[in-house]
Coordinates of C-alpha atoms in Angstrom, one line a residue:
M1 CA 16.2 -78.4 -34.3
S2 CA 16.0 -77.7 -37.5
E3 CA 14.9 -81.8 -38.6
N4 CA 11.4 -82.9 -37.1
S5 CA 13.6 -86.3 -36.0
E6 CA 15.7 -84.6 -33.6
F7 CA 12.5 -82.8 -32.1
R8 CA 12.8 -85.0 -28.5
P9 CA 10.0 -83.3 -26.5
G10 CA 9.7 -85.9 -23.7
P11 CA 7.1 -88.2 -22.9
A12 CA 4.4 -86.2 -21.3
T13 CA 3.2 -82.8 -21.0
G14 CA 1.0 -80.2 -20.9
V15 CA -1.3 -77.7 -22.9
G16 CA -1.1 -75.2 -21.2
S17 CA -3.2 -73.2 -18.8
M18 CA -3.7 -73.8 -15.2
P19 CA -6.0 -73.3 -12.7
G20 CA -6.1 -70.5 -9.8
G21 CA -3.6 -67.3 -9.2
D22 CA -0.6 -68.0 -7.5
A23 CA 1.8 -68.5 -10.1
R24 CA 4.9 -69.8 -8.0
E25 CA 2.5 -72.4 -7.4
A26 CA 1.4 -73.3 -10.7
A27 CA 5.4 -73.2 -11.8
K28 CA 6.5 -75.0 -8.7
T29 CA 3.5 -78.3 -9.6
V30 CA 5.1 -77.9 -14.0
A31 CA 8.5 -78.0 -12.8
G32 CA 8.2 -81.1 -10.3
T33 CA 5.8 -83.1 -12.4
F34 CA 8.3 -82.9 -15.6
E35 CA 12.0 -82.7 -14.6
G36 CA 13.2 -82.8 -17.9
P37 CA 12.9 -85.4 -21.5
E38 CA 13.2 -88.3 -19.1
T39 CA 9.7 -87.5 -17.2
G40 CA 8.6 -84.9 -19.7
M41 CA 8.9 -81.3 -21.1
P42 CA 8.1 -78.4 -18.7
F43 CA 5.6 -75.0 -19.4
L44 CA 5.5 -72.2 -19.0
A45 CA 2.1 -71.5 -17.3
E46 CA -1.3 -69.7 -18.3
L47 CA -3.0 -68.6 -15.2
P48 CA -6.7 -67.0 -16.4
A49 CA -8.9 -67.1 -13.9
R50 CA -6.8 -64.0 -12.6
G51 CA -9.1 -62.4 -15.4
P52 CA -8.9 -59.8 -18.4
G53 CA -5.2 -60.2 -19.4
A54 CA -4.2 -63.4 -17.9
D55 CA -7.0 -65.5 -20.6
M56 CA -5.3 -67.2 -23.5
I57 CA -6.5 -64.1 -26.3
G58 CA -5.5 -61.1 -23.8
R59 CA -1.9 -63.5 -23.0
T60 CA -1.5 -63.6 -26.6
A61 CA -3.0 -59.7 -27.5
G62 CA -0.1 -58.5 -24.7
M63 CA 2.5 -60.1 -26.7
L64 CA 1.2 -58.3 -30.0
A65 CA 4.2 -55.8 -31.6
E66 CA 2.7 -52.0 -32.4
L67 CA -0.5 -53.4 -31.8
Y68 CA -2.7 -53.2 -28.7
A69 CA -5.9 -54.1 -27.2
R70 CA -8.4 -53.3 -24.4
V71 CA -11.5 -55.4 -23.4
E72 CA -15.0 -53.8 -24.3
P73 CA -18.5 -56.3 -23.1
S74 CA -18.1 -57.8 -26.6
G75 CA -14.4 -59.2 -25.8
W76 CA -11.0 -57.9 -26.7
R77 CA -11.2 -55.2 -29.5
L78 CA -7.7 -53.5 -31.0
G79 CA -7.0 -50.0 -30.1
D80 CA -4.8 -47.2 -31.3
R81 CA -2.2 -47.3 -27.8
P82 CA -1.3 -49.2 -25.1
G83 CA -3.9 -48.7 -22.0
R84 CA -4.2 -50.7 -18.6
D85 CA -5.1 -53.6 -20.4
T86 CA -2.4 -54.3 -22.3
K87 CA -0.2 -53.5 -19.5
R88 CA -2.1 -56.2 -17.1
A89 CA -1.5 -58.8 -19.8
R90 CA 2.2 -58.2 -20.0
S91 CA 2.5 -57.8 -15.9
W92 CA 0.9 -60.9 -15.7
L93 CA 3.0 -63.0 -18.1
G94 CA 6.3 -61.4 -16.5
E95 CA 4.7 -62.7 -12.9
D96 CA 5.2 -66.5 -14.7
L97 CA 8.0 -65.9 -16.0
D98 CA 9.5 -64.8 -13.1
A99 CA 8.1 -68.1 -11.8
M100 CA 9.4 -70.0 -14.1
E101 CA 13.3 -68.5 -13.9
E102 CA 12.7 -69.5 -10.7
F103 CA 11.9 -73.2 -10.8
T104 CA 14.2 -73.9 -13.6
Q105 CA 17.7 -72.9 -12.5
G106 CA 20.1 -75.0 -14.2
Y107 CA 17.2 -76.8 -16.3
Q108 CA 18.6 -78.1 -19.8
G109 CA 16.1 -79.7 -22.5
P110 CA 12.8 -78.3 -24.2
L111 CA 10.7 -75.9 -23.0
K112 CA 7.7 -75.1 -24.2
V113 CA 5.7 -71.8 -24.8
Q114 CA 2.3 -70.9 -25.6
A115 CA 0.5 -68.4 -27.8
V116 CA -2.3 -68.1 -29.1
G117 CA -2.3 -68.9 -33.5
P118 CA -2.5 -66.0 -35.9
W119 CA -6.2 -67.5 -36.9
T120 CA -8.0 -68.2 -33.8
L121 CA -6.5 -64.8 -32.7
A122 CA -7.9 -63.2 -35.8
A123 CA -11.7 -64.7 -35.2
A124 CA -11.5 -63.4 -31.8
L125 CA -10.1 -59.6 -32.1
E126 CA -12.2 -57.5 -33.3
L127 CA -11.8 -54.1 -35.1
H128 CA -12.2 -50.7 -34.3
N129 CA -16.1 -51.5 -36.5
G130 CA -17.0 -54.0 -34.0
E131 CA -16.1 -56.9 -36.2
V132 CA -13.6 -60.0 -35.9
A133 CA -10.3 -59.3 -38.0
L134 CA -10.8 -62.5 -39.5
S135 CA -13.2 -59.5 -41.4
D136 CA -10.8 -57.8 -43.0
P137 CA -7.9 -59.6 -45.3
G138 CA -5.8 -56.5 -44.6
A139 CA -6.5 -56.5 -40.8
C140 CA -5.2 -60.6 -40.9
R141 CA -1.7 -59.6 -42.7
D142 CA -1.1 -57.0 -40.0
L143 CA -2.4 -59.1 -37.2
A144 CA 0.2 -62.7 -38.5
G145 CA 2.8 -59.9 -38.5
S146 CA 2.8 -58.3 -35.6
L147 CA 1.8 -61.7 -33.9
A148 CA 5.2 -62.6 -35.7
E149 CA 7.1 -60.6 -34.3
G150 CA 6.3 -60.5 -30.6
L151 CA 7.3 -63.8 -30.6
R152 CA 10.3 -63.7 -31.5
E153 CA 11.2 -61.2 -28.8
H154 CA 8.9 -63.1 -26.4
L155 CA 11.1 -66.3 -27.3
A156 CA 14.3 -64.6 -27.0
E157 CA 13.6 -63.5 -23.5
V158 CA 12.1 -67.3 -22.5
R159 CA 15.5 -68.4 -23.6
R160 CA 17.8 -65.8 -22.0
R161 CA 15.6 -66.6 -18.4
V162 CA 16.3 -70.1 -19.3
P163 CA 19.5 -70.5 -21.0
G164 CA 19.8 -74.1 -21.6
A165 CA 16.5 -74.6 -22.4
D166 CA 15.2 -75.8 -26.0
V167 CA 12.3 -73.6 -26.5
V168 CA 9.3 -75.3 -28.4
L169 CA 6.7 -72.7 -29.5
Q170 CA 2.8 -74.2 -29.0
L171 CA 0.3 -71.9 -31.6
D172 CA -3.2 -72.7 -29.9
E173 CA -5.7 -72.9 -32.9
P174 CA -9.3 -73.7 -31.0
S175 CA -10.7 -71.7 -33.8
L176 CA -8.8 -73.4 -36.8
F177 CA -11.7 -75.3 -38.5
A178 CA -13.7 -72.4 -38.0
V179 CA -12.5 -69.9 -40.1
L180 CA -11.3 -73.0 -42.8
S181 CA -15.4 -73.7 -43.0
G182 CA -17.0 -70.6 -42.6
R183 CA -18.5 -71.7 -39.1
V184 CA -17.2 -67.5 -37.1
R185 CA -20.0 -65.5 -36.7
S186 CA -20.3 -62.1 -36.8
A187 CA -21.2 -59.8 -33.9
S188 CA -24.6 -59.2 -35.4
G189 CA -24.8 -63.9 -35.2
Y190 CA -27.3 -63.4 -37.8
R191 CA -24.9 -64.4 -40.6
T192 CA -21.1 -66.4 -40.6
H193 CA -17.8 -64.6 -41.9
R194 CA -17.0 -66.3 -45.2
A195 CA -14.2 -69.6 -45.0
V196 CA -10.8 -68.7 -45.7
D197 CA -8.8 -70.0 -48.2
R198 CA -6.6 -73.1 -47.1
Q199 CA -3.8 -71.9 -48.6
L200 CA -3.9 -68.6 -47.5
V201 CA -4.8 -70.0 -44.0
E202 CA -1.3 -72.2 -44.7
A203 CA 0.9 -69.6 -45.7
T204 CA -0.4 -67.6 -43.2
L205 CA 0.7 -70.5 -40.8
R206 CA 3.9 -70.7 -42.1
D207 CA 5.4 -66.7 -41.8
V208 CA 4.1 -67.4 -38.1
V209 CA 5.7 -71.0 -37.2
S210 CA 8.9 -69.7 -38.8
V211 CA 10.1 -67.1 -36.5
Q212 CA 11.5 -70.0 -34.7
A213 CA 13.6 -70.2 -37.4
G214 CA 14.0 -74.2 -37.8
G215 CA 13.1 -74.9 -33.4
P216 CA 9.8 -76.9 -33.2
V217 CA 7.0 -75.7 -32.8
V218 CA 3.9 -78.0 -31.8
V219 CA -0.4 -76.4 -32.9
H220 CA -2.5 -77.8 -30.9
S221 CA -6.4 -77.6 -31.3
C222 CA -8.8 -79.4 -29.0
A223 CA -11.4 -79.1 -31.3
P224 CA -12.8 -81.6 -33.8
D225 CA -11.6 -82.1 -37.3
V226 CA -7.9 -81.2 -37.3
P227 CA -5.9 -80.3 -40.4
F228 CA -3.3 -82.7 -39.7
A229 CA -2.1 -82.6 -43.3
L230 CA -2.4 -78.6 -43.8
L231 CA -0.6 -77.9 -39.9
R232 CA 2.5 -80.9 -41.7
R233 CA 2.5 -78.3 -44.8
A234 CA 2.7 -75.4 -42.7
G235 CA 6.1 -76.6 -41.0
A236 CA 4.7 -78.2 -37.9
S237 CA 6.9 -80.3 -35.9
A238 CA 4.3 -81.5 -33.7
V239 CA 0.6 -81.2 -33.8
S240 CA -2.0 -81.6 -30.6
F241 CA -5.5 -82.7 -30.2
D242 CA -8.0 -84.3 -28.5
F243 CA -7.7 -87.7 -29.0
S244 CA -11.3 -88.7 -27.7
L245 CA -12.2 -86.0 -31.0
L246 CA -10.5 -88.2 -33.2
T247 CA -12.6 -90.5 -35.9
E248 CA -11.3 -93.0 -38.5
R249 CA -11.5 -91.0 -41.4
D250 CA -8.5 -89.4 -39.4
D251 CA -6.5 -92.6 -40.2
D252 CA -4.4 -91.8 -42.8
T253 CA -3.4 -87.9 -42.1
I254 CA -2.4 -89.9 -39.2
G255 CA -0.6 -92.6 -40.3
E256 CA 1.6 -89.5 -43.4
A257 CA 1.7 -87.6 -40.2
V258 CA 3.6 -90.2 -38.5
E259 CA 5.7 -91.6 -41.5
G260 CA 6.6 -87.9 -42.0
G261 CA 7.9 -87.5 -38.6
T262 CA 5.6 -85.0 -37.1
K263 CA 5.0 -85.8 -33.1
L264 CA 1.5 -86.3 -31.4
F265 CA 0.3 -84.6 -28.5
A266 CA -2.1 -86.6 -27.6
G267 CA -4.4 -85.4 -24.9
V268 CA -5.9 -88.7 -23.1
V269 CA -6.6 -87.7 -19.7
P270 CA -9.9 -85.3 -18.9
G271 CA -9.2 -81.4 -18.6
T272 CA -11.6 -80.8 -16.0
D273 CA -12.1 -82.7 -12.7
A274 CA -13.0 -87.1 -13.0
A275 CA -12.4 -90.1 -12.0
L276 CA -8.4 -91.5 -14.0
S277 CA -8.2 -95.0 -14.7
D278 CA -5.4 -96.7 -14.3
P279 CA -2.4 -95.5 -16.6
A280 CA -2.6 -98.6 -18.9
G281 CA -6.1 -98.0 -19.2
S282 CA -5.6 -94.6 -20.3
V283 CA -3.0 -95.3 -23.1
M284 CA -5.3 -98.4 -24.1
G285 CA -7.1 -96.1 -27.7
V286 CA -3.1 -95.0 -28.4
R287 CA -2.2 -98.7 -29.2
T288 CA -5.4 -99.2 -30.9
L289 CA -4.7 -97.2 -33.3
W290 CA -1.2 -97.6 -33.4
R291 CA -2.3 -101.0 -34.6
R292 CA -4.6 -99.9 -36.5
L293 CA -3.0 -98.0 -38.9
G294 CA 0.2 -100.5 -39.1
L295 CA 2.5 -98.5 -37.5
N296 CA 6.3 -100.0 -35.8
P297 CA 5.2 -100.3 -32.0
G298 CA 9.2 -99.4 -31.7
L299 CA 7.9 -96.1 -32.4
L300 CA 5.1 -95.1 -30.8
T301 CA 7.1 -93.6 -27.2
D302 CA 9.1 -91.6 -29.7
A303 CA 6.2 -90.2 -31.4
V304 CA 3.5 -89.7 -28.9
T305 CA 3.4 -87.1 -25.8
L306 CA 0.5 -87.3 -24.1
T307 CA -0.9 -84.0 -22.3
P308 CA -4.4 -83.6 -20.5
S309 CA -7.5 -83.0 -23.6
C310 CA -7.7 -79.4 -23.2
G311 CA -6.1 -77.0 -20.7
L312 CA -6.8 -77.2 -16.9
A313 CA -8.2 -74.0 -16.2
G314 CA -11.3 -75.5 -15.2
A315 CA -10.2 -78.2 -12.8
S316 CA -9.3 -78.2 -9.0
P317 CA -5.8 -77.2 -7.9
E318 CA -5.3 -81.0 -6.3
Y319 CA -7.2 -82.5 -10.1
A320 CA -4.9 -80.5 -12.2
R321 CA -1.4 -82.2 -10.0
R322 CA -2.8 -85.2 -10.7
A323 CA -3.8 -85.6 -13.7
L324 CA -0.3 -83.3 -15.2
A325 CA 1.2 -86.8 -13.5
H326 CA -1.2 -89.0 -14.8
C327 CA 0.1 -88.5 -17.9
A328 CA 3.6 -88.7 -16.9
R329 CA 2.7 -92.0 -15.7
A330 CA 0.9 -93.4 -18.7
A331 CA 3.3 -92.9 -20.4
R332 CA 5.6 -95.1 -18.6
S333 CA 3.3 -97.7 -19.4
L334 CA 3.2 -96.5 -23.0
A335 CA 7.3 -97.0 -23.1
D336 CA 6.9 -100.0 -21.2
N337 CA 4.4 -101.8 -23.5
P338 CA 4.1 -100.3 -26.4
E339 CA 2.1 -103.5 -28.5

């Protein structure tokens, strides 16, 4: 899948996290809702409620090659050797992979896995002195290299377990805007780390994206001001975002992205328990955006994949099931009536 236009993620998917701590139950829900290209793209579920090591940062820290992290009162801190926190993170990832493998026997089609991207990781992982890695350009470089190597191994493992899958990598970058705008706080909380040069941010992301060797990469951010153009230049095949945070000033970059073949993963369903509108109501804003941009309605279903607005870790298990199913139904509504 070297061309964005060949990337067909399907009409709907989830962001990644699910409630509870039962890996088999989560994998069963995902596989039962998204059975393939017609209904949506299954994904490797993450269950942060299990505790440190199952959380977003700890899980990805456990994937790093030749870098290790441990839990401190202030958060995750890089250390010299793998300890119990690293082992716990890797054990839970193995449990999730086992469950996914069980419920995707014989599956063929796109399959998504998630990891924290290099800049959100650098804004969260602490160095020995207590400051985050973002404070040290050399540490950022080492961290990105370690992440890239760890992701290569992880992707190879997923392909081995589900040989019929076209593996899609999602990089979670909720802190990207804060990194670009100099809003990441120092350890003391009294100051912020300086903004990172946009060209360096882009180049580092491009290096990590390249681990997919031409395969599709989604970059997810449920924060405001998603830098669509930068992510496109860094090689993202798709951008995943909270649709409710868009403003009309995003129109031009979104229009350019769509016309350039970039897919949009539009988060249109609330990520925590809420009353769900009818499926057509959930996609009304997407149709309105399309009309405002003057884009061909025929492109809509190929260009847009529907998701919850963010991960579902804070939802009840029952709501999480309904939210994923609602994404699939809303996608059908969009396909039946793109205009």
